[in-house]
Short mmCIF file of C-alpha atoms and ligand atoms in Angstrom, two decimals:
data_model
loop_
_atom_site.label_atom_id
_atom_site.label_comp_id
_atom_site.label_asym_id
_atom_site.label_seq_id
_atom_site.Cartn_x
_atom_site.Cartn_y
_atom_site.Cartn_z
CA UNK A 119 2.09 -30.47 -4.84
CA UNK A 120 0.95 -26.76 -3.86
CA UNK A 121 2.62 -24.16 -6.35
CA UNK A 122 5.12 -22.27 -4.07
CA UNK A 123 6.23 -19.52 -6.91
CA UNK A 124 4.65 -18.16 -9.72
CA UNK A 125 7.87 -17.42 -11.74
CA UNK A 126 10.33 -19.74 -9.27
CA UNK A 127 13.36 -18.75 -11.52
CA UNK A 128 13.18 -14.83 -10.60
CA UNK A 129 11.57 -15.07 -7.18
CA UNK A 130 14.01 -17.15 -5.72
CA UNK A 131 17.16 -15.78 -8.08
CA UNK A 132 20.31 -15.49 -6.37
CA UNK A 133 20.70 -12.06 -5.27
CA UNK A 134 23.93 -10.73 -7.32
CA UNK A 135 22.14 -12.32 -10.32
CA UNK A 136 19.58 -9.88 -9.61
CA UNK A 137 21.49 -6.87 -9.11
CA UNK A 138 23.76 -7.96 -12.64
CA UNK A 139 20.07 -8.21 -14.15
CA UNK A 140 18.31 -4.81 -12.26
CA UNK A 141 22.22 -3.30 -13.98
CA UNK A 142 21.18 -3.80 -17.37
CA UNK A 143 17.46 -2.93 -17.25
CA UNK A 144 18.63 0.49 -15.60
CA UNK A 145 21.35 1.29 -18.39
CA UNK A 146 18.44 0.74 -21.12
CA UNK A 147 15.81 2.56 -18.83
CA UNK A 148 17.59 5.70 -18.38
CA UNK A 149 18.10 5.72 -22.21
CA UNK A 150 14.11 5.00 -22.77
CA UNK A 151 13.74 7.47 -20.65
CA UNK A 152 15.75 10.34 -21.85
CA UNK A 153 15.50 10.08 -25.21
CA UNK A 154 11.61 9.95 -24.36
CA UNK A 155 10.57 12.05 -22.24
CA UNK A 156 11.84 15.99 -22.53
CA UNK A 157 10.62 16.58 -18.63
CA UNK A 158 13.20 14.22 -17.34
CA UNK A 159 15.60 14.83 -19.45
CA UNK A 160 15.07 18.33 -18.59
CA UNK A 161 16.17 17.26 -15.31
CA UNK A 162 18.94 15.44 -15.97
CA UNK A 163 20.63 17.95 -18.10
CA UNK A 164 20.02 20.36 -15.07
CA UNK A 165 22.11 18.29 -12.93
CA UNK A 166 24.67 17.61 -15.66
CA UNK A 167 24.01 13.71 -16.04
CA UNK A 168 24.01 11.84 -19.37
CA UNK A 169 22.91 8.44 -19.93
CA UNK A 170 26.23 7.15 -20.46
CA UNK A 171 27.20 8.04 -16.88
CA UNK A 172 24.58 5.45 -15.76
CA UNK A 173 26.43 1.87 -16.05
CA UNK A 174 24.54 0.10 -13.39
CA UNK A 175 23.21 0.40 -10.00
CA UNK A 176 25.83 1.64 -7.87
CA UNK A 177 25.42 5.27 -10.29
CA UNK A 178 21.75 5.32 -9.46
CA UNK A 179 22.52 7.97 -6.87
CA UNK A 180 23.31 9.97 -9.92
CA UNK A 181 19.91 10.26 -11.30
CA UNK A 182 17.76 13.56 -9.75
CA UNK A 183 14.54 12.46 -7.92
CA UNK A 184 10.67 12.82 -8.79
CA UNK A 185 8.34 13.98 -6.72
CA UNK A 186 4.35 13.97 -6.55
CA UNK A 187 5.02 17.94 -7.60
CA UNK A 188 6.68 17.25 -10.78
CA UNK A 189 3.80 14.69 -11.52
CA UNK A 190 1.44 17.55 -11.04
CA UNK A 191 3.89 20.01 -13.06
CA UNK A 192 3.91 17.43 -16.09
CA UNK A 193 0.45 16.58 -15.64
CA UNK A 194 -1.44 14.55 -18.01
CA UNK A 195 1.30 13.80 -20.82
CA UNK A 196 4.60 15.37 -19.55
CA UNK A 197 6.41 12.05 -18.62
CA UNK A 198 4.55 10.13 -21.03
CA UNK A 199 8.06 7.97 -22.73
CA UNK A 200 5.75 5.60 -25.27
CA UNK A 201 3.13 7.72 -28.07
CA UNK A 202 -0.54 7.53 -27.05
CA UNK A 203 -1.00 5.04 -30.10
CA UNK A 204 0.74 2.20 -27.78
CA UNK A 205 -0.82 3.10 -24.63
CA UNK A 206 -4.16 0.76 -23.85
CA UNK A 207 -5.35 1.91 -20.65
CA UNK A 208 -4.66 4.71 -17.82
CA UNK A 209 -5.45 4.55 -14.34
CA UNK A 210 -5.66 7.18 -11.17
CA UNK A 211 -5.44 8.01 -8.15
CA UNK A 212 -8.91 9.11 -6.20
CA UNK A 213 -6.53 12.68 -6.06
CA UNK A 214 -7.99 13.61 -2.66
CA UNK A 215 -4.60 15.46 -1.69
CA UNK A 216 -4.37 17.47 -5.28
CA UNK A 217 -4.59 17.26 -8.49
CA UNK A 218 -4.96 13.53 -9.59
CA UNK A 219 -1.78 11.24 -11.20
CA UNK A 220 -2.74 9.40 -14.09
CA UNK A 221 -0.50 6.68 -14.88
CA UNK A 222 -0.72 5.25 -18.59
CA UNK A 223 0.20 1.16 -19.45
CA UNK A 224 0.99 -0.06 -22.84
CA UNK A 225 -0.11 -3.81 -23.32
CA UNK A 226 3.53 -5.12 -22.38
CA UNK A 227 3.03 -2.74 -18.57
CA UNK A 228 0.08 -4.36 -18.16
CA UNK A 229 1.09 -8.04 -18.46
CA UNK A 230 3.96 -7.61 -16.47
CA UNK A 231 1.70 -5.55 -13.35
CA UNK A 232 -0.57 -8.50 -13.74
CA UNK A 233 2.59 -11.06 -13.54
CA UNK A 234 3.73 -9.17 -10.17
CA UNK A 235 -0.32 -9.57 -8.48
CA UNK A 236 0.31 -13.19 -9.77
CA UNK A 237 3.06 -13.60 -7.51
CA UNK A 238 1.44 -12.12 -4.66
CA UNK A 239 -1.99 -14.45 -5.25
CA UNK A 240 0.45 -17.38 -5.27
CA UNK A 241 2.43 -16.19 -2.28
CA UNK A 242 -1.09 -16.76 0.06
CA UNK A 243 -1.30 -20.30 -1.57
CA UNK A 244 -3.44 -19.22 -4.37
CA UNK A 245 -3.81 -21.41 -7.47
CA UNK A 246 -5.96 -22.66 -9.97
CA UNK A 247 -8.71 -24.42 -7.30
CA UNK A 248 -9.24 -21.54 -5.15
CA UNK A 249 -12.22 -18.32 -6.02
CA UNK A 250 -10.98 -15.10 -5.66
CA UNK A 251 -13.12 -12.71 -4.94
CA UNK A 252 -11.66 -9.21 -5.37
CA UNK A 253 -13.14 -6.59 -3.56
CA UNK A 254 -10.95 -3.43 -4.34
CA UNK A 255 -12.78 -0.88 -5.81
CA UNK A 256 -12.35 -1.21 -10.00
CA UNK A 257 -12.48 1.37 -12.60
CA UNK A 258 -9.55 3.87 -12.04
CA UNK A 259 -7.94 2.76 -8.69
CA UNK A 260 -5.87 0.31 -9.28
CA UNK A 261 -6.64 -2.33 -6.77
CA UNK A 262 -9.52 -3.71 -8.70
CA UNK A 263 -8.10 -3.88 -12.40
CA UNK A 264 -4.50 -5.17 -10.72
CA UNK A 265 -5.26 -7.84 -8.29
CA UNK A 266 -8.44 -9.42 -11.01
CA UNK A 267 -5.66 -9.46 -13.63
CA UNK A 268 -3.16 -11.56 -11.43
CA UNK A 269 -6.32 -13.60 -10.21
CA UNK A 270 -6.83 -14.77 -14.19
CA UNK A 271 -3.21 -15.06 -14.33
CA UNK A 272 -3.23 -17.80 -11.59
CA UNK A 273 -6.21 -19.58 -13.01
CA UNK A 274 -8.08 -18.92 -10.16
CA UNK A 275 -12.40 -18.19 -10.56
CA UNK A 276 -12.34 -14.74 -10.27
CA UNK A 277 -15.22 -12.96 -8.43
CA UNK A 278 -14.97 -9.47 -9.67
CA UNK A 279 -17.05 -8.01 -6.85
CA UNK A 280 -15.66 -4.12 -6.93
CA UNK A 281 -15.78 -2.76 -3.32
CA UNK A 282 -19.57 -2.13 -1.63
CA UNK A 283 -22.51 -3.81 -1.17
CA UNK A 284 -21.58 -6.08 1.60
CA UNK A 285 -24.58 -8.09 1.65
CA UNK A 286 -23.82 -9.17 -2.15
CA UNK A 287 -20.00 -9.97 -0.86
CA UNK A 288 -21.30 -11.93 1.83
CA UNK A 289 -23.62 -14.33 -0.56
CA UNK A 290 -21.20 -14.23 -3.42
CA UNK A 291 -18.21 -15.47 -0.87
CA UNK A 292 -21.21 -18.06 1.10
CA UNK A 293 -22.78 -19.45 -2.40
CA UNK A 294 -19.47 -19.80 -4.68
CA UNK A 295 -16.73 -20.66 -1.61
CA UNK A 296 -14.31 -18.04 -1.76
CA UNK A 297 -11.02 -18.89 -0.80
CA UNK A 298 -9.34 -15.94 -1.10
CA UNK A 299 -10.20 -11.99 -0.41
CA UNK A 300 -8.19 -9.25 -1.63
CA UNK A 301 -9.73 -5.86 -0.24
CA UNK A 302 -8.62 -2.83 1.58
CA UNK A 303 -7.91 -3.94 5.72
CA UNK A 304 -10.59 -1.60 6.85
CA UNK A 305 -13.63 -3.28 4.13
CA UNK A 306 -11.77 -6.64 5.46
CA UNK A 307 -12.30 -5.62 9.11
CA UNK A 308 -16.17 -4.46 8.27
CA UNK A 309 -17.27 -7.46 6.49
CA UNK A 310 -15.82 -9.42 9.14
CA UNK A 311 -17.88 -7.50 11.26
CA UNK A 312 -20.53 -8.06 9.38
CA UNK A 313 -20.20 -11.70 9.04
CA UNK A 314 -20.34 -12.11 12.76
CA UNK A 315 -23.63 -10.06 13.39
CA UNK A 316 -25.52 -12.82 10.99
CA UNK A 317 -24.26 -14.92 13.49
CA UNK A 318 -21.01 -16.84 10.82
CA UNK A 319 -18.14 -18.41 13.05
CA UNK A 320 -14.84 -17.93 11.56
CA UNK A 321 -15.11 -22.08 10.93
CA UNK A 322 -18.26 -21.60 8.76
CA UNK A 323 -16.45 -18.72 6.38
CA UNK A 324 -15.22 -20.93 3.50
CA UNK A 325 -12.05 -17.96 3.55
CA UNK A 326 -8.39 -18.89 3.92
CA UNK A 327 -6.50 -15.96 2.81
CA UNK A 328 -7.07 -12.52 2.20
CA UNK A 329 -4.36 -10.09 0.51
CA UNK A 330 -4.59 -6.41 2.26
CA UNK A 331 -3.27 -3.40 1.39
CA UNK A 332 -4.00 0.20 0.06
CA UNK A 333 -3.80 1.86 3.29
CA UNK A 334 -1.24 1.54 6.68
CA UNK A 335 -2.92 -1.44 9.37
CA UNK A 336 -1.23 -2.26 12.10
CA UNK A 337 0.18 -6.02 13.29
CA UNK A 338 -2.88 -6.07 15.86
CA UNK A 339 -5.43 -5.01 13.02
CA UNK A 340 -4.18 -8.34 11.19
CA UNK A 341 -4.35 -10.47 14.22
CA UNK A 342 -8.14 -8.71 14.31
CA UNK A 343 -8.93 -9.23 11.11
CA UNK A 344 -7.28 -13.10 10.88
CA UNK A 345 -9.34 -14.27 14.38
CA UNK A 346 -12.66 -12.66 12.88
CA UNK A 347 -12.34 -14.32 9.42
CA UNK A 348 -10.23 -17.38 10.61
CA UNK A 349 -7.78 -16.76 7.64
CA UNK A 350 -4.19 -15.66 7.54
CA UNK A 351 -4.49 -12.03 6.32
CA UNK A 352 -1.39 -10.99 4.01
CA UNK A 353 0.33 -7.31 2.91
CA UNK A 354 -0.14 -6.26 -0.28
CA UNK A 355 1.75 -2.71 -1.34
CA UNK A 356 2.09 -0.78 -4.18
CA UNK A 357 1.25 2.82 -5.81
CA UNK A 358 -0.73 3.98 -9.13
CA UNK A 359 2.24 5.64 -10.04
CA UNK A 360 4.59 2.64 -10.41
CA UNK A 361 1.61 0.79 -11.91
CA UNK A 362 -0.67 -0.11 -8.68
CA UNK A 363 -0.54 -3.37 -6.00
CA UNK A 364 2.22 -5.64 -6.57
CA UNK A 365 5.18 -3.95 -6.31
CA UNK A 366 5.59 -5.71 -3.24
CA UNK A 367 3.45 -8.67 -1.31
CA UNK A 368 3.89 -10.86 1.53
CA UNK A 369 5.15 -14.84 1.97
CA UNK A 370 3.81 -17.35 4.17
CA UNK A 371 6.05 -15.65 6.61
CA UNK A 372 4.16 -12.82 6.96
CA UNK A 373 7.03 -10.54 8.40
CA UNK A 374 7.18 -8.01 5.64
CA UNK A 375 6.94 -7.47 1.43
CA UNK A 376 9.13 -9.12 -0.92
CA UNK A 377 9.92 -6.06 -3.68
CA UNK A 378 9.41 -7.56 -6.75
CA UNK A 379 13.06 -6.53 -7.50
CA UNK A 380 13.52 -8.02 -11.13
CA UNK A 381 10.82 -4.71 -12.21
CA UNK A 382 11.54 -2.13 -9.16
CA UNK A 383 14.83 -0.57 -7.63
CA UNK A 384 13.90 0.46 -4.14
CA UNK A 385 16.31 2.93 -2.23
CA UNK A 386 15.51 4.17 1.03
CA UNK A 387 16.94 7.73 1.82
CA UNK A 388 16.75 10.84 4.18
CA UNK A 389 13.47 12.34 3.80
CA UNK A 390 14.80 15.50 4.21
CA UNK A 391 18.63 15.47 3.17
CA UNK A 392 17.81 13.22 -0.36
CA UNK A 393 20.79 11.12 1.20
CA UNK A 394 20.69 7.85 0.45
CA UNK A 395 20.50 5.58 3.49
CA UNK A 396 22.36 1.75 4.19
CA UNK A 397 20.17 -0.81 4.35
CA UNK A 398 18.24 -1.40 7.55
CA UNK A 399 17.74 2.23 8.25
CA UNK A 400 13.88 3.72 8.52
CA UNK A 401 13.20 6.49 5.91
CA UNK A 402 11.23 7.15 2.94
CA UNK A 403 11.19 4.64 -0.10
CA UNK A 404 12.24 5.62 -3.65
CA UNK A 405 11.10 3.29 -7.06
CA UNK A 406 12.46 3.34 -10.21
CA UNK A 407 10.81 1.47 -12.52
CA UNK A 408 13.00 -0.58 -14.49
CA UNK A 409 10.46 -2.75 -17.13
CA UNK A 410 7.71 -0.07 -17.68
CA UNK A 411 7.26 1.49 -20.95
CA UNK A 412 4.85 3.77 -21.25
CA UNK A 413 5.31 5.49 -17.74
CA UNK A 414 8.53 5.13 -16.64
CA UNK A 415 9.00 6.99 -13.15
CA UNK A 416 12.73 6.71 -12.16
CA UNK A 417 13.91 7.52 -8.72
CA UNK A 418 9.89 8.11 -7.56
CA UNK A 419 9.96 9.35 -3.79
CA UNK A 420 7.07 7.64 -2.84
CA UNK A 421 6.76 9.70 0.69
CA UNK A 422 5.86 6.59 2.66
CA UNK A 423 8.58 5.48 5.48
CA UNK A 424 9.55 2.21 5.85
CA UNK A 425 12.87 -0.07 6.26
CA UNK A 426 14.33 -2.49 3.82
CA UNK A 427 15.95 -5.69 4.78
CA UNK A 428 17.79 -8.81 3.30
CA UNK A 429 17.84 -11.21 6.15
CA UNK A 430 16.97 -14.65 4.14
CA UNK A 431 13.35 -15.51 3.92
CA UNK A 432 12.25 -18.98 5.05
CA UNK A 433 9.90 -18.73 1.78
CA UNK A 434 12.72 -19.34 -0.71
CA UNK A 435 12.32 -15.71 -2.10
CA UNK A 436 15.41 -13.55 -2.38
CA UNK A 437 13.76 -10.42 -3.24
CA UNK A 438 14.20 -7.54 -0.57
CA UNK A 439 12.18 -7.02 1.75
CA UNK A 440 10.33 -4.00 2.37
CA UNK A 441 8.77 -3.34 6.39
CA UNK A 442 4.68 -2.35 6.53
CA UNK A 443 5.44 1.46 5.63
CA UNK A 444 4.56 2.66 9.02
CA UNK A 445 2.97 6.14 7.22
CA UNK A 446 3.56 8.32 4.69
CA UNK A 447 5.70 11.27 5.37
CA UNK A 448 2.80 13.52 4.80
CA UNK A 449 0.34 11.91 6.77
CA UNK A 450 2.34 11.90 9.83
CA UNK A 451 0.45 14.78 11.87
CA UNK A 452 2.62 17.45 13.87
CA UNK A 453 0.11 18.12 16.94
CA UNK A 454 1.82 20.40 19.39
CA UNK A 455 4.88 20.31 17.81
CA UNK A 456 5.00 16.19 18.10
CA UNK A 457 4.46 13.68 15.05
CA UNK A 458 1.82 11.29 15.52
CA UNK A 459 1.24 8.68 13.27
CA UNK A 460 -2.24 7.17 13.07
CA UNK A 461 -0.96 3.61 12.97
CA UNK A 462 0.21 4.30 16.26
CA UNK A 463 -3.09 5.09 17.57
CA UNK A 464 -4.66 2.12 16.17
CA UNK A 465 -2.23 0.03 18.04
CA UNK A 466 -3.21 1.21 21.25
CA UNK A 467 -6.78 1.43 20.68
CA UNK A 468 -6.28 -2.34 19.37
CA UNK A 469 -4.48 -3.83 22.68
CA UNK A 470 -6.66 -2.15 24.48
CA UNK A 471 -9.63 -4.12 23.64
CA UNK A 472 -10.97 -1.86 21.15
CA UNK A 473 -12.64 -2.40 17.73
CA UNK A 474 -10.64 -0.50 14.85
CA UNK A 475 -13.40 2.07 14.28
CA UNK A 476 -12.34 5.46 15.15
CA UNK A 477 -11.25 8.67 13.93
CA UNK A 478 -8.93 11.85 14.53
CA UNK A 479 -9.96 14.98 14.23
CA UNK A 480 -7.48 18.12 15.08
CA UNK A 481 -7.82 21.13 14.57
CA UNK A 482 -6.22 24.57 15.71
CA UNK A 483 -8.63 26.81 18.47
CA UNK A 484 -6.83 30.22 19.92
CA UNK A 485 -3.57 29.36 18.41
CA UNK A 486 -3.30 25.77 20.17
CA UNK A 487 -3.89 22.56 18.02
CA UNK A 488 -6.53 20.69 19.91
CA UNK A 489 -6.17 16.67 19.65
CA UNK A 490 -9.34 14.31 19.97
CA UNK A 491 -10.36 11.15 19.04
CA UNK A 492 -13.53 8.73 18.44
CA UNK A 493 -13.66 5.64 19.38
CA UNK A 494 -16.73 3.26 18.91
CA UNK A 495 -17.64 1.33 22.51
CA UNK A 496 -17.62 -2.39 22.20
CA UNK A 497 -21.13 -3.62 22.37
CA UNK A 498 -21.32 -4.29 26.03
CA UNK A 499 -19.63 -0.69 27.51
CA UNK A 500 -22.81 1.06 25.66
CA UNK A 501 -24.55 -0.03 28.86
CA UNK A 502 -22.28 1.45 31.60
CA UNK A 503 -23.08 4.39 33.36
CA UNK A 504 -22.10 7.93 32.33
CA UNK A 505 -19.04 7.59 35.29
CA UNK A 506 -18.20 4.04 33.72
CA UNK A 507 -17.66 5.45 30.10
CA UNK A 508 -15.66 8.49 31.63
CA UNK A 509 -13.50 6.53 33.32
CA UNK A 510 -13.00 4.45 30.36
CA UNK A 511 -12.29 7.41 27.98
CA UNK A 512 -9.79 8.59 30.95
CA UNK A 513 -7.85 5.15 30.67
CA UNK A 514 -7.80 5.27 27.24
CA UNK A 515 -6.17 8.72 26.86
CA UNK A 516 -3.60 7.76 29.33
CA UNK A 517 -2.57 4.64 27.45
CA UNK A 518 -2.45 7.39 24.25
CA UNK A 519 -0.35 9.65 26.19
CA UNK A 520 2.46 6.90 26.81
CA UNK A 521 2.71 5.98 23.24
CA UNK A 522 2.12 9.37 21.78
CA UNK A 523 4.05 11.73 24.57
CA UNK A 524 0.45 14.30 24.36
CA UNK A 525 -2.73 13.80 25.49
CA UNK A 526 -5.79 13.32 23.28
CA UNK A 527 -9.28 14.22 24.02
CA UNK A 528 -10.65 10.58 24.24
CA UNK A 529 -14.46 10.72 23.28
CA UNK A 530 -16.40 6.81 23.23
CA UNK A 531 -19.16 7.17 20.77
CA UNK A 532 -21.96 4.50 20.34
CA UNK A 533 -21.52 1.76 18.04
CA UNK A 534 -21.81 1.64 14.57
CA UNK A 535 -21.67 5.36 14.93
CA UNK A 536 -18.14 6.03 12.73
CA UNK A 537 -18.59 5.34 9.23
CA UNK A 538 -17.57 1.85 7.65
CA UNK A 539 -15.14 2.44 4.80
CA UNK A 540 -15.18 0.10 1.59
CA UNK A 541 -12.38 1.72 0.72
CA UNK A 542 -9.60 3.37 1.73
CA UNK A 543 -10.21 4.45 5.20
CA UNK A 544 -10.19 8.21 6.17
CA UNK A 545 -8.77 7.86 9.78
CA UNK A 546 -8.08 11.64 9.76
CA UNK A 547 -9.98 14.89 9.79
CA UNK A 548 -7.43 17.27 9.96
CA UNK A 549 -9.43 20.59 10.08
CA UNK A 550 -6.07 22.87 10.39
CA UNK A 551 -5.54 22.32 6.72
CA UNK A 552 -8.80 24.12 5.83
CA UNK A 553 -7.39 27.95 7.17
O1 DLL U 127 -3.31 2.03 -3.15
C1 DLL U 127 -2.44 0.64 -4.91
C2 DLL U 127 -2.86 -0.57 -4.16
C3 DLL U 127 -4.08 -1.14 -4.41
C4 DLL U 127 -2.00 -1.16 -3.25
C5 DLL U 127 -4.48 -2.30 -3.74
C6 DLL U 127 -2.36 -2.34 -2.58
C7 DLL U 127 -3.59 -2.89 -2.83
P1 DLL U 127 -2.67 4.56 -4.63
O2 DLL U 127 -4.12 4.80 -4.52
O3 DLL U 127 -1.91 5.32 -5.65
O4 DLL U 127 -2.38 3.05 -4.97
O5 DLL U 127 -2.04 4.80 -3.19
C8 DLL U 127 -0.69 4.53 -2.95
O6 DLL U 127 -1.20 3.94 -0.65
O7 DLL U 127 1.96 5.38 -1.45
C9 DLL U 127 0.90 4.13 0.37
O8 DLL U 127 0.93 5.34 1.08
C10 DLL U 127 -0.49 3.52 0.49
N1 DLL U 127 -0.39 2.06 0.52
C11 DLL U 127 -0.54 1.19 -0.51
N2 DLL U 127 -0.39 -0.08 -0.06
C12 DLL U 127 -0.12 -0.01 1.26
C13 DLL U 127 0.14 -0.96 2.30
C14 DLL U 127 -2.76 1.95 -4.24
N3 DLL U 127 0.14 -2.26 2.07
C15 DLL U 127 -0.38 4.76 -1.49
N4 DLL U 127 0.40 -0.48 3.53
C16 DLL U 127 1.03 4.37 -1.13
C17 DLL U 127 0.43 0.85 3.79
C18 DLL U 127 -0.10 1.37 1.63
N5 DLL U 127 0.16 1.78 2.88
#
C-alpha cells in the first residue's frame, strides 16, 4: 500500500497533543536560547522577560520579535546559540535585498530539516520507487541541499540536477523516468515550455508530481504548469532563516501548507501594530523555531502575508495550515499611492490567455510613479497587425485596471523576449529604489 505519512505518529497527532508537545519544546528553547545567545537575551532583558515567565504557548506573546534588521545587526555570529565546533554546515540567502543571512545547522538541524522535506516528498506520493530529480539551485540556497536530503530520506533515486541547463534536465528526466520535480514554479513553467517546443505531450513526460516553491505563483500558474507537464504540481514553503523548504508543504489536497508544527510555532499578527491576530485573519507570519540548535530564531517575522487555518484536512494531517503567502510585505509595490501585488498581476495575465512571462517595471518620472508592464505575445498574436496588438495591449490594461484600481502601461513584446528564470524569478524592476 502507498506510504501516506512519513512520520504518521506526528503528522496526524491530535492537535492538543501538539500544542502540550510545541509547550515543552518552547520552555527549553527560550532557555537554549538565552543562556546562548547574548543578542537575544539582550532583548529580552530590554523588555523585562525571563525565561521562567515562558511556561508554554499561550506566554509566547511575551517574547520580543526578530526582524531581518537584527539578523543584519548580529550578522555572521551574533545569534549563533551552539559553538562553531558543533556547527557542520551554513547556508544563505542570494542577499539581493541587503546584506546576506547566513543560517548555521549542527548535524542534529540538519537531520531534522531533511525529516520535514521527507514529509513533503511523501505528501506528493513520493517513495522509495519514484526518481527525484531536484532542480533547485544547490550550494548555498537552500532548495537544493534541503529537498536532495529529504529525497535520500525517502529512498527515492535522487537526480541531483542543481537548477540550469535545461537540455541536460530534459534527458536526465526522458532517460532515467523522473517521477517527481522539485524546482522553483517559474524553471517548472520554462521547462515545460521547453518540453513542448521538442514537440513532448504531457502523456509522454514520465512526471507525476512536482513540489514548487521559493517564490509567490498563483492558483492559475499551477493549473499552467499541471496541464503543460500533466502532473499535479504541489506548494512547497519555507525560509533560509528557519533552516530552508519544509517548514511547510502541501497534501494531496492541494488547498494550502501543512506547518510542520511539531518543529515551528507560526503566529500571524498585525504587520504594523506587532498585535497578534486570531486565527483566520490575513497578516504577516511569525516562526519560532522550537527543535533547532545551532540557529535558533524565535518569534522570526518572516514579512510574507498569509492566513492560517485549522479546518480538518481530508489528508489525515492535523498540522495547521498555512494559505500560499500571497507576497511579502516588502514586495508589495505602492504605485500611486495603491499596493499592488505581483501575484495579482499574474492572475490576470493568466485568465487572460497569457503565458506567465512578463515583467514590471516602475519607476518615478516628474514626481509621478509611472506603471508598465511586459508581457510576451502567445505565438500566434506575433502575426497580427500593429492595430491588432494595440488593441490587445488596450484589453489587457483594462482587465489590470479592474483588479488593480490603476492603470498600467500594457506593452506585448515578442516571444521568448523576457528572460527565462532557473531560479527565483525577478518579476520586478522597481527603478524608484535606485534615487
Ligand atoms: O526560498 C527556501 C525554499 C527553497 C523554499 C525551495 C521552498 C523551496 P529564501 O531564499 O531564504 O529561502 O527565501 C525565503 O521566499 O520568505 C518567501 O517570501 C519566499 N517563498 C519561499 N517559499 C515560498 C512559496 C527559500 N512556496 C522567502 N510561496 C520566503 C511563496 C515563498 N513564497
Amino acid at each position: 500500500m502507498e506510504k501516506r505519512y512519513y512520520q504518521k505518529e506526528i503528522e496526524t497527532m491530535p492537535v492538543e497533543e501538539i500544542k502540550k508537545l510545541q509547550s515543552e519544546k518552547l520552555v527549553k528553547q527560550v532557555k537554549h536560547v538565552y543562556e546562548n545567545v547574548e543578542y537575544y537575551r539582550n532583548l529580552m532583558d530590554e523588555k523585562g522577560v525571563k525565561p521562567e515567565d515562558i511556561k508554554g504557548i499561550e506566554d509566547l506573546h511575551k517574547l520580543p520579535f526578530l526582524t531581518k534588521a537584527d539578523l543584519r545587526d548580529a550578522y555572521p555570529y551574533g545569534l549563533l546559540a551552539k559553538p562553531l565546533d558543533e556547527c557542520v554546515r551554513i547556508q544563505s540567502t542570494s542577499g539581493t535585498t541587503g546584506r546576506r543571512v547566513i543560517a548555521f545547522y549542527t548535524q542534529h538541524d540538519i537531520d531534522l530539516w531533511e525529516d520535514c522535506c521527507a514529509r513533503a516528498i511523501v505528501a506528493v506520493g513520493g517513495s522509495e520507487k519514484d526518481v527525484c530529480q531536484v532542480a533547485y539551485g544547490y550550494g548555498l540556497f537552500t532548495g537544493g541541499p534541503g529537498l536532495n536530503g529529504g529525497s535520500h530520506k525517502v529512498g527515492c533515486l535522487t537526480l541531483p540536477m542543481s537548477s540550469g541547463n535545461t537540455e541536460r534536465q530534459i534527458q536526465f528526466m526522458m532517460d532515467l523516468s523522473a517521477t517527481i520535480i522539485c524546482c522553483t514554479p517559474s524553471y517548472a513553467a520554462y521547462i515545460g515550455e521547453t518540453l513542448k517546443e521538442q514537440g513532448y505531450t504531457p502523456d509522454q513526460i514520465p512526471l507525476k508530481a512536482g513540489i514548487f516553491g521559493a517564490e509567490a505563483w498563483t492558483e492559475e500558474m499551477r493549473q499552467n504548469i499541471q496541464e503543460t507537464l500533466g502532473i499535479k504540481a504541489y506548494d512547497i514553503y519555507g525560509l533560509t532563516e528557519t533552516s530552508g523548504p519544509g517548514v511547510s508543504f502541501e497534501c494531496e489536497e492541494q488547498t494550502g501548507m501543512h506547518i510542520n508544527e511539531d518543529h515551528f510555532l507560526a503566529e500571524i499578527i498585525d504587520p504594523d501594530t506587532g498585535e497578534v491576530l486570531p486565527e483566520g485573519s490575513k497578516g504577516e507570519l511569525v516562526f519560532t523555531a522550537l527543535d533547532k540548535e545551532a540557529f535558533p530564531l524565535l518569534r522570526y517575522r518572516t514579512r510574507d502575508i498569509c492566513v492560517l487555518s485549522r479546518k480538518p484536512c481530508s489528508c489525515g494531517r492535523t498540522h495547521i495550515k498555512m494559505s500560499k503567502p500571497m507576497g511579502r510585505s516588502d514586495d508589495m509595490m505602492i504605485i500611486r499611492g495603491v499596493n499592488v501585488f505581483p501575484s495579482q498581476i499574474e492572475t490576470v495575465l493568466l485568465q487572460e490567455g497569457y503565458q506567465p512571462n512578463y515583467q514590471i517595471i516602475v519607476d518615478r518620472k516628474n514626481n509621478t510613479d509611472t506603471f508598465d508592464v511586459n508581457v510576451e505575445m502567445n505565438p500566434d498574436q506575433f502575426t497580427d497587425t500593429v492595430g491588432g496588438v494595440t488593441a490587445l495591449e488596450k484589453s489587457l490594461a483594462a482587465a489590470l485596471k479592474t483588479m488593480l484600481g490603476i492603470n498600467p502601461a500594457v506593452h506585448l513584446v515578442p516571444p521568448k523576449s523576457i528572460a527565462r528564470s532557473e531560479g527565483k524569478a525577478v518579476r520586478v524592476v522597481d527603478k524608484r529604489k535606485l534615487v
